[in-house]
Amino acid sequence: GQEDNGGQTEERPCDETQTPPQHQTGESVIEDEHKNEQEYEETERTQQTTQEEDNGNSTLTAEDLGNMPGSHFSALFHAFLQLEDEWKLAVEESSTAVRDLTTSQALAQKTQKRMDKAEKHLLKLWEENCDMRQQLKQRKREKRVLVQEVKNLQQQVERLQKEPPQQQGMQAPQQY
């Protein structure tokens, strides 16, 4: 389509989504012009507001951007908020995981120290046990020797008691 601009003709690219102009009644032409004027005024207001804000060094608010026609800012803003919430959850989960890891490492170190101490104590007890077993074996040997000596002495006493008293005086008792 072409448009007349003060005697100059401009070529507009053809938009495939546009429908070809149809025969319109007078009322529909007036309604279309009225709609076009409203859209033009709104665009002018938006541009003027943006220009004033730029001159005043102020930033656009989310509400201003959301009201821009065709910006889809609302959907983008909601997607951003959702991503931000997910990011906050991920940060919280990771900090919890780091805390748990630190706690677990401290507990593992504490447990390792206790285990080392218990191992030293166990080694000491094992050595004492070995010493006691050796002592027990030695005492059992000594006991066997003593038991044998006692039996020998008992046998001698019995023999001496059975012998006539005359022979007892002649023999000197044996000492062991």
PDB file of N, CA and C in Angstrom, residues 9-62:
ATOM      1  N   THR A   9       4.986  10.204  -1.851  1.00  0.00           N
ATOM      2  CA  THR A   9       4.391   8.886  -1.767  1.00  0.00           C
ATOM      3  C   THR A   9       5.383   7.941  -1.130  1.00  0.00           C
ATOM      4  N   GLU A  10       4.952   7.217  -0.077  1.00  0.00           N
ATOM      5  CA  GLU A  10       5.806   6.247   0.604  1.00  0.00           C
ATOM      6  C   GLU A  10       5.271   4.852   0.357  1.00  0.00           C
ATOM      7  N   GLU A  11       6.175   3.944   0.123  1.00  0.00           N
ATOM      8  CA  GLU A  11       5.799   2.548  -0.034  1.00  0.00           C
ATOM      9  C   GLU A  11       5.822   1.897   1.336  1.00  0.00           C
ATOM     10  N   ARG A  12       4.755   1.225   1.684  1.00  0.00           N
ATOM     11  CA  ARG A  12       4.692   0.449   2.929  1.00  0.00           C
ATOM     12  C   ARG A  12       4.826  -1.011   2.578  1.00  0.00           C
ATOM     13  N   PRO A  13       5.520  -1.767   3.398  1.00  0.00           N
ATOM     14  CA  PRO A  13       5.601  -3.202   3.120  1.00  0.00           C
ATOM     15  C   PRO A  13       4.237  -3.851   3.300  1.00  0.00           C
ATOM     16  N   CYS A  14       3.979  -4.829   2.522  1.00  0.00           N
ATOM     17  CA  CYS A  14       2.697  -5.525   2.568  1.00  0.00           C
ATOM     18  C   CYS A  14       2.680  -6.467   3.750  1.00  0.00           C
ATOM     19  N   ASP A  15       1.674  -6.381   4.575  1.00  0.00           N
ATOM     20  CA  ASP A  15       1.523  -7.257   5.735  1.00  0.00           C
ATOM     21  C   ASP A  15       0.527  -8.348   5.373  1.00  0.00           C
ATOM     22  N   GLU A  16       0.995  -9.599   5.406  1.00  0.00           N
ATOM     23  CA  GLU A  16       0.140 -10.703   4.987  1.00  0.00           C
ATOM     24  C   GLU A  16      -1.030 -10.932   5.930  1.00  0.00           C
ATOM     25  N   THR A  17      -0.898 -10.446   7.170  1.00  0.00           N
ATOM     26  CA  THR A  17      -1.978 -10.671   8.130  1.00  0.00           C
ATOM     27  C   THR A  17      -3.107  -9.683   7.936  1.00  0.00           C
ATOM     28  N   GLN A  18      -2.842  -8.611   7.214  1.00  0.00           N
ATOM     29  CA  GLN A  18      -3.900  -7.625   6.991  1.00  0.00           C
ATOM     30  C   GLN A  18      -4.888  -8.154   5.968  1.00  0.00           C
ATOM     31  N   THR A  19      -6.126  -7.813   6.206  1.00  0.00           N
ATOM     32  CA  THR A  19      -7.153  -8.195   5.232  1.00  0.00           C
ATOM     33  C   THR A  19      -7.295  -7.041   4.242  1.00  0.00           C
ATOM     34  N   PRO A  20      -7.639  -7.358   3.014  1.00  0.00           N
ATOM     35  CA  PRO A  20      -7.796  -6.281   2.028  1.00  0.00           C
ATOM     36  C   PRO A  20      -8.950  -5.370   2.421  1.00  0.00           C
ATOM     37  N   PRO A  21      -8.847  -4.097   2.072  1.00  0.00           N
ATOM     38  CA  PRO A  21      -9.923  -3.171   2.446  1.00  0.00           C
ATOM     39  C   PRO A  21     -11.242  -3.593   1.795  1.00  0.00           C
ATOM     40  N   GLN A  22     -12.270  -3.487   2.599  1.00  0.00           N
ATOM     41  CA  GLN A  22     -13.594  -3.827   2.095  1.00  0.00           C
ATOM     42  C   GLN A  22     -14.419  -2.553   2.014  1.00  0.00           C
ATOM     43  N   HIS A  23     -15.483  -2.667   1.350  1.00  0.00           N
ATOM     44  CA  HIS A  23     -16.375  -1.523   1.234  1.00  0.00           C
ATOM     45  C   HIS A  23     -16.983  -1.254   2.603  1.00  0.00           C
ATOM     46  N   GLN A  24     -16.785  -0.053   3.123  1.00  0.00           N
ATOM     47  CA  GLN A  24     -17.269   0.286   4.456  1.00  0.00           C
ATOM     48  C   GLN A  24     -18.371   1.316   4.345  1.00  0.00           C
ATOM     49  N   THR A  25     -19.250   1.219   5.339  1.00  0.00           N
ATOM     50  CA  THR A  25     -20.319   2.209   5.400  1.00  0.00           C
ATOM     51  C   THR A  25     -19.754   3.449   6.051  1.00  0.00           C
ATOM     52  N   GLY A  26     -20.463   4.496   6.040  1.00  0.00           N
ATOM     53  CA  GLY A  26     -20.025   5.766   6.635  1.00  0.00           C
ATOM     54  C   GLY A  26     -19.787   5.643   8.120  1.00  0.00           C
ATOM     55  N   GLU A  27     -20.654   4.888   8.805  1.00  0.00           N
ATOM     56  CA  GLU A  27     -20.509   4.745  10.259  1.00  0.00           C
ATOM     57  C   GLU A  27     -19.244   3.975  10.605  1.00  0.00           C
ATOM     58  N   SER A  28     -18.956   2.906   9.871  1.00  0.00           N
ATOM     59  CA  SER A  28     -17.772   2.105  10.188  1.00  0.00           C
ATOM     60  C   SER A  28     -16.499   2.876   9.896  1.00  0.00           C
ATOM     61  N   VAL A  29     -16.507   3.734   8.888  1.00  0.00           N
ATOM     62  CA  VAL A  29     -15.341   4.559   8.587  1.00  0.00           C
ATOM     63  C   VAL A  29     -15.095   5.519   9.734  1.00  0.00           C
ATOM     64  N   ILE A  30     -16.161   6.116  10.258  1.00  0.00           N
ATOM     65  CA  ILE A  30     -16.029   7.055  11.384  1.00  0.00           C
ATOM     66  C   ILE A  30     -15.526   6.320  12.621  1.00  0.00           C
ATOM     67  N   GLU A  31     -16.029   5.107  12.885  1.00  0.00           N
ATOM     68  CA  GLU A  31     -15.577   4.315  14.040  1.00  0.00           C
ATOM     69  C   GLU A  31     -14.096   3.971  13.899  1.00  0.00           C
ATOM     70  N   ASP A  32     -13.675   3.565  12.707  1.00  0.00           N
ATOM     71  CA  ASP A  32     -12.265   3.217  12.474  1.00  0.00           C
ATOM     72  C   ASP A  32     -11.369   4.420  12.700  1.00  0.00           C
ATOM     73  N   GLU A  33     -11.801   5.588  12.209  1.00  0.00           N
ATOM     74  CA  GLU A  33     -11.008   6.797  12.393  1.00  0.00           C
ATOM     75  C   GLU A  33     -10.917   7.153  13.865  1.00  0.00           C
ATOM     76  N   HIS A  34     -12.024   6.958  14.574  1.00  0.00           N
ATOM     77  CA  HIS A  34     -12.042   7.245  16.010  1.00  0.00           C
ATOM     78  C   HIS A  34     -11.064   6.316  16.746  1.00  0.00           C
ATOM     79  N   LYS A  35     -11.036   5.018  16.410  1.00  0.00           N
ATOM     80  CA  LYS A  35     -10.113   4.050  17.008  1.00  0.00           C
ATOM     81  C   LYS A  35      -8.670   4.443  16.711  1.00  0.00           C
ATOM     82  N   ASN A  36      -8.421   4.827  15.475  1.00  0.00           N
ATOM     83  CA  ASN A  36      -7.068   5.219  15.078  1.00  0.00           C
ATOM     84  C   ASN A  36      -6.609   6.440  15.863  1.00  0.00           C
ATOM     85  N   GLU A  37      -7.516   7.389  16.055  1.00  0.00           N
ATOM     86  CA  GLU A  37      -7.173   8.587  16.832  1.00  0.00           C
ATOM     87  C   GLU A  37      -6.846   8.218  18.277  1.00  0.00           C
ATOM     88  N   GLN A  38      -7.625   7.307  18.881  1.00  0.00           N
ATOM     89  CA  GLN A  38      -7.371   6.886  20.266  1.00  0.00           C
ATOM     90  C   GLN A  38      -6.005   6.190  20.376  1.00  0.00           C
ATOM     91  N   GLU A  39      -5.711   5.301  19.449  1.00  0.00           N
ATOM     92  CA  GLU A  39      -4.425   4.611  19.460  1.00  0.00           C
ATOM     93  C   GLU A  39      -3.282   5.611  19.286  1.00  0.00           C
ATOM     94  N   TYR A  40      -3.460   6.586  18.392  1.00  0.00           N
ATOM     95  CA  TYR A  40      -2.438   7.598  18.150  1.00  0.00           C
ATOM     96  C   TYR A  40      -2.208   8.417  19.415  1.00  0.00           C
ATOM     97  N   GLU A  41      -3.305   8.847  20.058  1.00  0.00           N
ATOM     98  CA  GLU A  41      -3.177   9.642  21.285  1.00  0.00           C
ATOM     99  C   GLU A  41      -2.467   8.849  22.390  1.00  0.00           C
ATOM    100  N   GLU A  42      -2.822   7.579  22.523  1.00  0.00           N
ATOM    101  CA  GLU A  42      -2.185   6.751  23.553  1.00  0.00           C
ATOM    102  C   GLU A  42      -0.695   6.588  23.263  1.00  0.00           C
ATOM    103  N   THR A  43      -0.350   6.368  22.021  1.00  0.00           N
ATOM    104  CA  THR A  43       1.053   6.239  21.639  1.00  0.00           C
ATOM    105  C   THR A  43       1.786   7.548  21.918  1.00  0.00           C
ATOM    106  N   GLU A  44       1.157   8.680  21.577  1.00  0.00           N
ATOM    107  CA  GLU A  44       1.758   9.986  21.825  1.00  0.00           C
ATOM    108  C   GLU A  44       1.992  10.183  23.321  1.00  0.00           C
ATOM    109  N   ARG A  45       0.986   9.831  24.156  1.00  0.00           N
ATOM    110  CA  ARG A  45       1.114   9.980  25.613  1.00  0.00           C
ATOM    111  C   ARG A  45       2.255   9.117  26.148  1.00  0.00           C
ATOM    112  N   THR A  46       2.320   7.900  25.657  1.00  0.00           N
ATOM    113  CA  THR A  46       3.373   6.977  26.113  1.00  0.00           C
ATOM    114  C   THR A  46       4.729   7.521  25.734  1.00  0.00           C
ATOM    115  N   GLN A  47       4.879   8.000  24.506  1.00  0.00           N
ATOM    116  CA  GLN A  47       6.159   8.546  24.058  1.00  0.00           C
ATOM    117  C   GLN A  47       6.507   9.802  24.838  1.00  0.00           C
ATOM    118  N   GLN A  48       5.509  10.654  25.084  1.00  0.00           N
ATOM    119  CA  GLN A  48       5.740  11.887  25.823  1.00  0.00           C
ATOM    120  C   GLN A  48       6.151  11.565  27.261  1.00  0.00           C
ATOM    121  N   THR A  49       5.455  10.614  27.881  1.00  0.00           N
ATOM    122  CA  THR A  49       5.781  10.218  29.254  1.00  0.00           C
ATOM    123  C   THR A  49       7.193   9.654  29.310  1.00  0.00           C
ATOM    124  N   THR A  50       7.532   8.819  28.347  1.00  0.00           N
ATOM    125  CA  THR A  50       8.871   8.221  28.301  1.00  0.00           C
ATOM    126  C   THR A  50       9.916   9.310  28.123  1.00  0.00           C
ATOM    127  N   GLN A  51       9.631  10.280  27.245  1.00  0.00           N
ATOM    128  CA  GLN A  51      10.578  11.362  27.004  1.00  0.00           C
ATOM    129  C   GLN A  51      10.728  12.216  28.254  1.00  0.00           C
ATOM    130  N   GLU A  52       9.626  12.517  28.939  1.00  0.00           N
ATOM    131  CA  GLU A  52       9.688  13.310  30.163  1.00  0.00           C
ATOM    132  C   GLU A  52      10.487  12.574  31.239  1.00  0.00           C
ATOM    133  N   GLU A  53      10.263  11.279  31.352  1.00  0.00           N
ATOM    134  CA  GLU A  53      10.980  10.500  32.357  1.00  0.00           C
ATOM    135  C   GLU A  53      12.465  10.445  32.031  1.00  0.00           C
ATOM    136  N   ASP A  54      12.791  10.323  30.740  1.00  0.00           N
ATOM    137  CA  ASP A  54      14.198  10.299  30.340  1.00  0.00           C
ATOM    138  C   ASP A  54      14.857  11.639  30.653  1.00  0.00           C
ATOM    139  N   ASN A  55      14.130  12.726  30.422  1.00  0.00           N
ATOM    140  CA  ASN A  55      14.663  14.051  30.713  1.00  0.00           C
ATOM    141  C   ASN A  55      14.804  14.253  32.219  1.00  0.00           C
ATOM    142  N   GLY A  56      13.917  13.656  32.982  1.00  0.00           N
ATOM    143  CA  GLY A  56      13.949  13.796  34.434  1.00  0.00           C
ATOM    144  C   GLY A  56      14.850  12.776  35.098  1.00  0.00           C
ATOM    145  N   ASN A  57      15.592  11.989  34.304  1.00  0.00           N
ATOM    146  CA  ASN A  57      16.496  10.965  34.818  1.00  0.00           C
ATOM    147  C   ASN A  57      15.802   9.971  35.738  1.00  0.00           C
ATOM    148  N   SER A  58      14.552   9.709  35.511  1.00  0.00           N
ATOM    149  CA  SER A  58      13.853   8.697  36.298  1.00  0.00           C
ATOM    150  C   SER A  58      13.675   7.459  35.426  1.00  0.00           C
ATOM    151  N   THR A  59      13.490   6.348  36.067  1.00  0.00           N
ATOM    152  CA  THR A  59      13.364   5.094  35.330  1.00  0.00           C
ATOM    153  C   THR A  59      11.912   4.724  35.172  1.00  0.00           C
ATOM    154  N   LEU A  60      11.652   3.890  34.194  1.00  0.00           N
ATOM    155  CA  LEU A  60      10.302   3.385  33.977  1.00  0.00           C
ATOM    156  C   LEU A  60       9.970   2.388  35.059  1.00  0.00           C
ATOM    157  N   THR A  61       8.757   2.412  35.468  1.00  0.00           N
ATOM    158  CA  THR A  61       8.330   1.423  36.448  1.00  0.00           C
ATOM    159  C   THR A  61       7.796   0.202  35.713  1.00  0.00           C
ATOM    160  N   ALA A  62       7.673  -0.876  36.445  1.00  0.00           N
ATOM    161  CA  ALA A  62       7.141  -2.105  35.857  1.00  0.00           C
ATOM    162  C   ALA A  62       5.725  -1.863  35.353  1.00  0.00           C
TER     163      ALA A  62
END
